[in-house]
Amino acid sequence: MVYCSPWLTEQSFFKEDFTPAHADKFLFNLAPGIAMFVALITGAAIPWGGTLHLFGTDYALQIADLNIGILYISGVVSIGVYGIMLGGWASNNKFALLGAIRASSQMISYEIGMGIAIIAIVMMSGSLSLDEIVRQQAGFHWNIFYQPIGFLIFITCAFAECNRTPFDLPECEQELVGGYHTEYSSMKLGFFMFSEYVNMFISSALMASLYFGGYNMPFIDQLGLPQNVLTLLGTAFLFAKIFFFIFFFMWIRWTIPRFRYDQLMHLGWKVLMPLAIVNMLLTGGAILLKNGL
Amino acid sequence: MEILFYLLAIVAIASALGVVLSKNPVYSVLSLICTFFAIAAQYILLNAQFLAAVHIIVYAGAIMVLFLFVIMLLNLNILVETQRFTTARLTAAFTGGLLCLVLIAALRSAGDIKAANPANAKIGLIENLGMTLFNQYLLPFEVSSLLFLAAMVGAVVLAKKEIA
């Protein structure tokens, strides 16, 4: 994407909002809203910290500790494609449509590898609740040490799901003008941009929570600090991890050139998916061995 | 809760009607997605969170994306006139009516059916569901997974280009 600086997104409040004459007006207006909405609701299941004890009540720093947190997130990820697809189709522009079609097939393909990579984590922790998974990583038992291959698969799929370079083919400017948001202007374009950045933030938070201990930091509980300070410090650590991953997203963006579309599909289906299945089988074998068969 | 149930039921029926009545196939697909969400919400009201999540992931997240994908790829938004298939329409209306009859006959006495295990309201939660599936219903579960595998292999074989 060429012009995706957040500064420009802020500016776009003031720009002319143009709707093409042959666009499907309703869906054209709805699509950026869907993209933004879906990007934002993922955060509800992520544990942003431990519990704060204020005025005699405990407040968990998580909006909803869902029993099925991981499934909720994969559900939201799987419907995330609608904003892009509908936006591209409703624009009634062949470049936008091509971008939308690319986006949908790419996101469907990489969801599979991502899902199977997460299954290995679920097998290890025995829980689908994100808070439980984070709590089990207390101390220095971060999942990254047990699931290095899984993490590699997850981060690759996260790049593809967020449509970030090297997988930003849905908005490949040399081939498709602007991809799915070619016809969008003003704040509607801003919503697409924002939702991409929110998705990046959320996938960084997920990577931190699933593989890097979330709000846990080694040895922090030995400092003898009060509970509330520990919780706030934990949240700060989580955000430090998230910022590192966002930096990593940017870093990759300026380092690795874009894939070709057939390479993208080859990587998703013929490399990442078998690798994820092998990783899952290895995890299952290791769990069986540990439990003495 | 009762109001929520009726509200969701109305949404489900209205969007199901939208699937059939809308002229544009893309709007049909979107209405069907609305129906799926309403049904998933009903599952949540029944405390079957796992079923709700899987319903969304599989139907709204995968199958409907493929539907939309095909409609966009074939550019089906041009109205296809179905006037000439009057026999097909008649047959469809007749079979639909028959199905409706069967459903009404089957569900007429649904009010008398007692829940199988009313003491356990947590049966829909994932732990209980997993235990039931992998203990009591292990064989049907594995057989159906074999069926899925066969379907997958079949799809790959059909899609594969002929070699030599």
Coordinates of C-alpha atoms in Angstrom, one line a residue:
Chain A
M1 CA 0.0 0.0 0.0
V2 CA 1.4 3.3 -1.0
Y3 CA -0.3 5.9 1.1
C4 CA -1.2 4.2 4.3
S5 CA 0.4 6.5 6.9
P6 CA -1.9 7.0 9.9
W7 CA -1.4 10.7 9.4
L8 CA -3.1 10.6 6.1
T9 CA -5.9 8.5 7.6
E10 CA -6.5 11.3 10.0
Q11 CA -6.5 13.8 7.2
S12 CA -9.1 11.9 5.3
F13 CA -11.9 13.1 7.5
F14 CA -11.6 16.4 5.6
K15 CA -11.5 15.0 2.0
E16 CA -14.2 14.6 -0.5
D17 CA -16.3 11.5 0.0
F18 CA -16.9 10.2 -3.6
T19 CA -19.2 7.3 -4.5
P20 CA -18.9 6.0 -8.1
A21 CA -22.0 6.2 -10.2
H22 CA -22.3 2.5 -10.9
A23 CA -21.4 1.3 -7.4
D24 CA -23.9 -0.7 -5.3
K25 CA -24.5 2.2 -2.9
F26 CA -25.6 0.2 0.1
L27 CA -22.8 -2.4 0.1
F28 CA -20.3 0.3 -0.9
N29 CA -21.1 2.2 2.3
L30 CA -21.5 -1.0 4.4
A31 CA -18.2 -2.6 3.6
P32 CA -15.8 -0.3 5.4
G33 CA -18.0 -0.5 8.4
I34 CA -17.9 -4.3 8.4
A35 CA -14.1 -4.2 8.0
M36 CA -13.7 -1.9 11.0
F37 CA -16.3 -3.6 13.2
V38 CA -14.8 -7.1 12.7
A39 CA -11.3 -5.7 13.3
L40 CA -12.3 -4.2 16.6
I41 CA -14.4 -6.9 18.2
T42 CA -11.5 -9.4 18.3
G43 CA -10.0 -7.5 21.2
A44 CA -12.8 -8.5 23.5
A45 CA -11.3 -12.0 24.1
I46 CA -7.7 -11.0 24.6
P47 CA -6.5 -10.7 28.2
W48 CA -4.8 -7.4 28.5
G49 CA -3.5 -8.0 32.0
G50 CA -4.2 -9.8 35.3
T51 CA -6.7 -8.5 37.9
L52 CA -6.8 -5.1 39.4
H53 CA -8.0 -4.9 43.0
L54 CA -9.8 -1.5 43.4
F55 CA -12.1 -0.4 46.2
G56 CA -12.7 -4.0 47.4
T57 CA -13.6 -5.4 44.0
D58 CA -11.5 -7.4 41.5
Y59 CA -11.5 -6.2 37.9
A60 CA -10.1 -8.5 35.3
L61 CA -8.4 -6.7 32.5
Q62 CA -10.2 -8.7 29.9
I63 CA -13.5 -7.7 28.4
A64 CA -14.9 -11.3 28.2
D65 CA -13.2 -14.4 29.5
L66 CA -14.8 -16.7 26.9
N67 CA -14.8 -20.4 27.5
I68 CA -14.2 -20.7 23.7
G69 CA -11.9 -17.7 23.3
I70 CA -9.7 -19.2 20.6
L71 CA -12.8 -20.3 18.6
Y72 CA -14.3 -16.9 19.0
I73 CA -11.1 -15.4 17.5
S74 CA -10.9 -17.8 14.6
G75 CA -14.6 -17.1 13.9
V76 CA -14.0 -13.4 13.8
V77 CA -11.0 -13.8 11.6
S78 CA -13.0 -16.0 9.2
I79 CA -15.7 -13.4 8.8
G80 CA -13.1 -10.6 8.5
V81 CA -12.9 -11.1 4.7
Y82 CA -16.4 -9.9 4.1
G83 CA -15.5 -6.2 4.4
I84 CA -12.9 -6.5 1.7
M85 CA -14.9 -8.7 -0.5
L86 CA -18.0 -6.6 -0.5
G87 CA -16.1 -3.4 -0.8
G88 CA -14.3 -4.7 -3.9
W89 CA -17.4 -6.1 -5.5
A90 CA -19.7 -3.1 -4.7
S91 CA -17.2 -0.7 -6.3
N92 CA -18.1 -2.1 -9.7
N93 CA -14.5 -1.8 -10.9
K94 CA -12.5 -4.7 -12.3
F95 CA -9.3 -3.9 -10.4
A96 CA -11.3 -3.7 -7.1
L97 CA -13.0 -7.0 -7.9
L98 CA -9.7 -8.6 -8.7
G99 CA -8.3 -7.3 -5.4
A100 CA -11.3 -8.6 -3.5
I101 CA -11.1 -12.1 -5.1
R102 CA -7.4 -12.2 -4.3
A103 CA -8.0 -11.2 -0.7
S104 CA -10.7 -13.8 -0.2
S105 CA -8.8 -16.7 -1.6
Q106 CA -5.7 -15.7 0.3
M107 CA -7.5 -15.3 3.6
I108 CA -9.3 -18.6 3.2
S109 CA -6.0 -20.4 2.4
Y110 CA -4.0 -19.0 5.3
E111 CA -6.8 -19.5 7.9
I112 CA -6.2 -23.2 7.7
G113 CA -2.5 -23.2 8.5
M114 CA -3.2 -20.7 11.3
G115 CA -6.0 -22.8 12.8
I116 CA -3.9 -26.0 12.8
A117 CA -1.0 -24.1 14.4
I118 CA -3.3 -22.9 17.1
I119 CA -4.6 -26.4 17.7
A120 CA -1.1 -27.5 18.8
I121 CA -1.2 -24.7 21.5
V122 CA -4.7 -25.8 22.5
M123 CA -3.5 -29.4 22.8
M124 CA -0.6 -28.3 25.1
S125 CA -2.7 -26.1 27.4
G126 CA -5.9 -28.2 27.3
S127 CA -8.0 -25.1 27.2
L128 CA -9.6 -22.8 24.7
S129 CA -9.7 -19.8 27.0
L130 CA -7.0 -17.3 26.2
D131 CA -6.7 -16.2 29.8
E132 CA -6.0 -19.8 30.9
I133 CA -3.4 -20.2 28.1
V134 CA -1.7 -17.0 29.2
R135 CA -1.8 -18.0 32.9
Q136 CA -0.2 -21.3 32.1
Q137 CA 2.8 -19.5 30.6
A138 CA 3.6 -17.8 33.9
G139 CA 7.3 -17.8 34.9
F140 CA 9.3 -18.4 31.8
H141 CA 7.3 -21.3 30.3
W142 CA 6.5 -19.3 27.2
N143 CA 5.0 -21.4 24.4
I144 CA 7.5 -20.2 21.9
F145 CA 10.1 -22.6 23.5
Y146 CA 7.8 -25.6 22.9
Q147 CA 6.2 -24.5 19.7
P148 CA 8.8 -22.7 17.5
I149 CA 7.5 -24.2 14.3
G150 CA 3.9 -23.4 15.3
F151 CA 4.9 -19.8 15.9
L152 CA 6.6 -19.5 12.5
I153 CA 3.5 -20.8 10.8
F154 CA 1.3 -18.5 12.9
I155 CA 3.3 -15.4 12.2
T156 CA 3.4 -16.1 8.4
C157 CA -0.3 -16.7 8.3
A158 CA -0.9 -13.5 10.4
F159 CA 1.0 -11.5 7.8
A160 CA -1.2 -13.0 5.1
E161 CA -4.4 -12.5 7.0
C162 CA -3.6 -8.8 7.6
N163 CA -2.7 -8.4 3.9
R164 CA 0.7 -7.0 4.8
T165 CA 3.8 -7.3 2.7
P166 CA 5.1 -9.7 1.5
F167 CA 1.5 -10.9 1.0
D168 CA -0.3 -7.6 0.2
L169 CA -1.4 -8.8 -3.3
P170 CA -5.1 -7.7 -2.8
E171 CA -3.8 -4.1 -3.0
C172 CA -0.8 -4.6 -5.2
E173 CA -0.4 -1.1 -6.7
Q174 CA 1.7 -2.1 -9.8
E175 CA -1.0 -4.5 -11.0
L176 CA -4.3 -3.4 -9.5
V177 CA -4.1 0.4 -9.0
G178 CA -5.2 0.3 -5.4
G179 CA -6.7 -3.2 -5.2
Y180 CA -10.0 -3.6 -3.4
H181 CA -10.1 0.0 -2.2
T182 CA -9.4 1.6 -5.6
E183 CA -12.8 3.5 -5.6
Y184 CA -12.8 4.5 -2.0
S185 CA -12.0 7.9 -0.7
S186 CA -12.2 10.0 2.4
M187 CA -13.1 8.3 5.7
K188 CA -14.3 5.1 4.0
L189 CA -10.8 4.6 2.7
G190 CA -9.6 5.6 6.2
F191 CA -11.7 2.8 7.7
F192 CA -10.1 0.2 5.4
M193 CA -6.7 1.5 6.4
F194 CA -7.5 1.7 10.0
S195 CA -8.9 -1.8 10.0
E196 CA -5.7 -3.1 8.5
Y197 CA -3.7 -1.4 11.3
V198 CA -6.1 -2.6 14.0
N199 CA -5.8 -6.2 12.6
M200 CA -2.0 -5.8 12.8
F201 CA -2.3 -4.7 16.4
I202 CA -4.6 -7.5 17.3
S203 CA -2.5 -10.2 15.6
S204 CA 0.5 -8.8 17.5
A205 CA -1.5 -9.1 20.7
L206 CA -2.4 -12.6 19.8
M207 CA 1.2 -13.6 19.1
A208 CA 2.3 -12.1 22.4
S209 CA -0.5 -13.9 24.3
L210 CA -0.3 -17.3 22.6
Y211 CA 3.5 -17.6 22.2
F212 CA 5.2 -15.0 24.3
G213 CA 3.5 -15.3 27.7
G214 CA 1.0 -12.4 27.3
Y215 CA 1.2 -10.2 30.3
N216 CA 3.7 -12.5 32.1
M217 CA 7.3 -11.6 32.6
P218 CA 9.9 -13.9 34.1
F219 CA 10.9 -13.3 37.8
I220 CA 8.5 -10.4 38.2
D221 CA 6.6 -12.1 41.0
Q222 CA 9.8 -12.3 43.0
L223 CA 10.1 -8.6 43.4
G224 CA 7.5 -8.5 46.1
L225 CA 5.4 -5.8 44.5
P226 CA 1.7 -5.3 45.4
Q227 CA -0.9 -7.0 43.2
N228 CA -2.1 -3.8 41.4
V229 CA 1.4 -2.7 40.5
L230 CA 2.2 -6.2 39.2
T231 CA -1.0 -6.1 37.0
L232 CA -0.2 -2.7 35.6
L233 CA 3.4 -3.8 34.9
G234 CA 2.1 -6.9 33.2
T235 CA 0.0 -4.8 30.9
A236 CA 3.0 -2.6 30.2
F237 CA 5.0 -5.7 29.3
L238 CA 2.2 -7.0 27.1
F239 CA 2.2 -3.7 25.2
A240 CA 6.0 -3.8 24.9
K241 CA 5.7 -7.2 23.3
I242 CA 2.9 -6.0 21.0
F243 CA 5.0 -3.0 19.9
F244 CA 7.9 -5.3 19.2
F245 CA 5.7 -7.3 16.9
I246 CA 4.3 -4.2 15.2
F247 CA 7.9 -3.1 14.6
F248 CA 8.5 -6.5 13.2
F249 CA 5.6 -6.1 10.8
M250 CA 7.0 -2.8 9.6
W251 CA 10.5 -4.3 9.4
I252 CA 9.4 -7.1 7.2
R253 CA 7.5 -4.6 5.0
W254 CA 10.6 -2.7 4.1
T255 CA 12.8 -5.8 3.8
I256 CA 11.0 -8.5 1.8
P257 CA 9.5 -7.9 -1.7
R258 CA 6.0 -9.0 -2.6
F259 CA 5.3 -12.6 -3.6
R260 CA 3.8 -13.7 -6.9
Y261 CA 0.3 -15.0 -6.5
D262 CA 1.1 -18.6 -7.4
Q263 CA 4.0 -18.5 -4.9
L264 CA 1.6 -17.3 -2.3
M265 CA -0.9 -20.1 -2.9
H266 CA 2.0 -22.7 -3.1
L267 CA 3.3 -21.5 0.3
G268 CA -0.1 -21.5 1.9
W269 CA -1.3 -24.9 0.7
K270 CA 1.8 -27.0 0.0
V271 CA 4.2 -25.8 2.6
L272 CA 2.5 -24.2 5.6
M273 CA -0.5 -26.6 5.9
P274 CA 1.5 -29.8 5.8
L275 CA 4.0 -28.3 8.1
A276 CA 1.3 -27.3 10.5
I277 CA -0.2 -30.8 10.4
V278 CA 3.3 -32.3 11.1
N279 CA 3.7 -29.9 14.0
M280 CA 0.3 -30.9 15.4
L281 CA 1.3 -34.6 15.1
L282 CA 4.6 -34.0 16.8
T283 CA 2.9 -32.1 19.6
G284 CA 0.5 -35.0 20.1
G285 CA 3.3 -37.5 20.2
A286 CA 5.2 -35.4 22.7
I287 CA 2.2 -35.1 24.9
L288 CA 1.6 -38.9 24.7
L289 CA 5.3 -39.6 25.6
K290 CA 5.2 -37.1 28.5
N291 CA 2.1 -38.8 29.9
G292 CA 3.7 -42.2 29.7
L293 CA 1.6 -43.4 26.8
Chain B
M1 CA -34.5 -14.1 27.3
E2 CA -37.8 -14.9 25.8
I3 CA -37.9 -11.6 24.0
L4 CA -34.4 -12.2 22.7
F5 CA -35.5 -15.6 21.4
Y6 CA -38.5 -14.1 19.5
L7 CA -36.4 -11.2 18.2
L8 CA -33.7 -13.6 16.9
A9 CA -36.4 -15.9 15.4
I10 CA -37.9 -12.9 13.6
V11 CA -34.5 -11.9 12.3
A12 CA -33.8 -15.4 11.2
I13 CA -37.1 -15.8 9.3
A14 CA -36.9 -12.3 7.8
S15 CA -33.4 -12.9 6.5
A16 CA -34.3 -16.4 5.3
L17 CA -37.1 -14.8 3.3
G18 CA -34.6 -12.3 2.0
V19 CA -32.5 -15.1 0.6
V20 CA -35.3 -16.3 -1.6
L21 CA -36.9 -13.0 -2.5
S22 CA -33.9 -10.8 -3.3
K23 CA -33.2 -10.3 -7.0
N24 CA -29.4 -10.0 -6.6
P25 CA -27.5 -13.2 -5.7
V26 CA -25.0 -11.2 -3.6
Y27 CA -27.8 -9.9 -1.4
S28 CA -29.2 -13.5 -1.1
V29 CA -25.8 -14.6 0.2
L30 CA -25.7 -11.8 2.7
S31 CA -29.2 -12.6 3.9
L32 CA -28.2 -16.2 4.4
I33 CA -25.2 -15.0 6.5
C34 CA -27.6 -13.0 8.6
T35 CA -29.7 -16.1 9.1
F36 CA -26.7 -18.1 10.2
F37 CA -25.8 -15.4 12.8
A38 CA -29.3 -15.4 14.1
I39 CA -29.2 -19.2 14.5
A40 CA -25.8 -19.0 16.1
A41 CA -27.2 -16.5 18.6
Q42 CA -30.0 -19.0 19.4
Y43 CA -27.3 -21.6 20.1
I44 CA -25.7 -19.2 22.6
L45 CA -29.1 -18.7 24.3
L46 CA -29.1 -22.5 24.7
N47 CA -25.6 -22.3 26.3
A48 CA -24.1 -24.2 23.4
Q49 CA -21.2 -21.9 22.7
F50 CA -19.1 -24.4 20.9
L51 CA -21.8 -25.2 18.4
A52 CA -22.4 -21.4 17.9
A53 CA -18.7 -20.8 17.2
V54 CA -18.3 -23.7 14.9
H55 CA -21.5 -22.7 13.1
I56 CA -20.0 -19.3 12.4
I57 CA -16.6 -20.5 11.4
V58 CA -17.8 -23.2 9.1
Y59 CA -20.9 -21.7 7.5
A60 CA -20.5 -17.9 7.7
G61 CA -16.7 -18.0 7.5
A62 CA -15.9 -20.7 5.0
I63 CA -18.9 -21.9 2.9
M64 CA -20.5 -18.5 2.4
V65 CA -17.2 -16.9 1.5
L66 CA -16.9 -19.5 -1.2
F67 CA -20.5 -18.8 -2.4
L68 CA -19.7 -15.1 -2.6
F69 CA -16.4 -15.9 -4.3
V70 CA -18.1 -17.9 -7.1
I71 CA -20.9 -15.3 -7.6
M72 CA -18.3 -12.6 -7.9
L73 CA -16.1 -14.6 -10.2
L74 CA -18.9 -15.5 -12.5
N75 CA -20.4 -12.0 -12.2
L76 CA -23.8 -13.4 -11.6
N77 CA -25.2 -10.0 -10.5
I78 CA -26.8 -9.6 -13.9
L79 CA -30.4 -10.8 -13.4
V80 CA -30.9 -14.3 -14.8
E81 CA -34.5 -14.6 -16.0
T82 CA -36.0 -17.9 -14.9
Q83 CA -39.3 -17.5 -16.7
R84 CA -38.8 -20.3 -19.1
F85 CA -38.3 -23.0 -16.5
T86 CA -41.9 -23.1 -15.5
T87 CA -41.9 -26.9 -15.1
A88 CA -38.9 -26.7 -12.8
R89 CA -40.6 -24.0 -10.8
L90 CA -43.8 -26.0 -10.4
T91 CA -41.8 -29.0 -9.3
A92 CA -39.8 -26.9 -6.9
A93 CA -43.0 -25.4 -5.4
F94 CA -44.6 -28.9 -5.1
T95 CA -41.5 -30.5 -3.4
G96 CA -41.1 -27.5 -1.1
G97 CA -44.8 -27.8 -0.1
L98 CA -44.3 -31.5 0.6
L99 CA -41.3 -30.8 2.7
C100 CA -43.3 -28.1 4.6
L101 CA -46.0 -30.7 5.2
V102 CA -43.6 -33.2 6.6
L103 CA -41.9 -30.6 8.8
I104 CA -45.3 -29.4 10.2
A105 CA -46.4 -33.0 10.8
A106 CA -43.1 -33.8 12.6
L107 CA -43.0 -30.7 14.7
R108 CA -46.7 -30.5 15.5
S109 CA -46.2 -32.3 18.8
A110 CA -42.8 -30.7 19.5
G111 CA -44.2 -29.1 22.7
D112 CA -44.5 -32.5 24.3
I113 CA -40.9 -33.5 23.8
K114 CA -38.9 -33.5 27.0
A115 CA -35.3 -32.4 27.0
A116 CA -33.1 -35.5 27.1
N117 CA -30.9 -34.3 30.0
P118 CA -32.5 -31.3 31.5
A119 CA -30.4 -31.5 34.7
N120 CA -27.2 -30.7 32.9
A121 CA -27.5 -27.2 31.4
K122 CA -23.7 -27.2 30.6
I123 CA -24.0 -30.0 28.1
G124 CA -23.2 -27.6 25.2
L125 CA -19.9 -26.4 26.7
I126 CA -16.9 -27.7 25.0
E127 CA -15.5 -30.0 27.8
N128 CA -18.8 -31.9 28.1
L129 CA -19.2 -32.0 24.4
G130 CA -15.7 -33.4 23.9
M131 CA -16.2 -36.1 26.6
T132 CA -19.5 -37.2 25.0
L133 CA -18.1 -37.2 21.5
F134 CA -15.0 -39.1 22.3
N135 CA -16.5 -41.6 24.8
Q136 CA -20.1 -42.3 23.9
Y137 CA -20.1 -41.5 20.2
L138 CA -16.5 -42.4 19.3
L139 CA -17.3 -44.7 16.4
P140 CA -19.8 -42.4 14.6
F141 CA -17.4 -39.5 15.1
E142 CA -14.5 -41.4 13.5
V143 CA -16.6 -42.8 10.7
S144 CA -17.9 -39.3 9.8
S145 CA -14.3 -38.0 9.8
L146 CA -13.4 -40.7 7.3
L147 CA -16.4 -39.6 5.2
F148 CA -15.0 -36.0 5.2
L149 CA -11.5 -37.3 4.3
A150 CA -13.0 -39.2 1.4
A151 CA -14.9 -36.2 0.2
M152 CA -11.7 -34.1 0.4
V153 CA -9.7 -36.6 -1.6
G154 CA -12.5 -36.8 -4.1
A155 CA -12.6 -33.1 -4.6
V156 CA -8.8 -33.0 -5.1
V157 CA -9.0 -35.8 -7.6
L158 CA -11.8 -34.1 -9.5
A159 CA -9.9 -30.8 -9.6
K160 CA -6.6 -32.3 -10.6
K161 CA -5.4 -31.8 -14.2
E162 CA -5.1 -34.9 -16.3
I163 CA -1.5 -36.1 -16.3
A164 CA -0.4 -37.4 -19.8

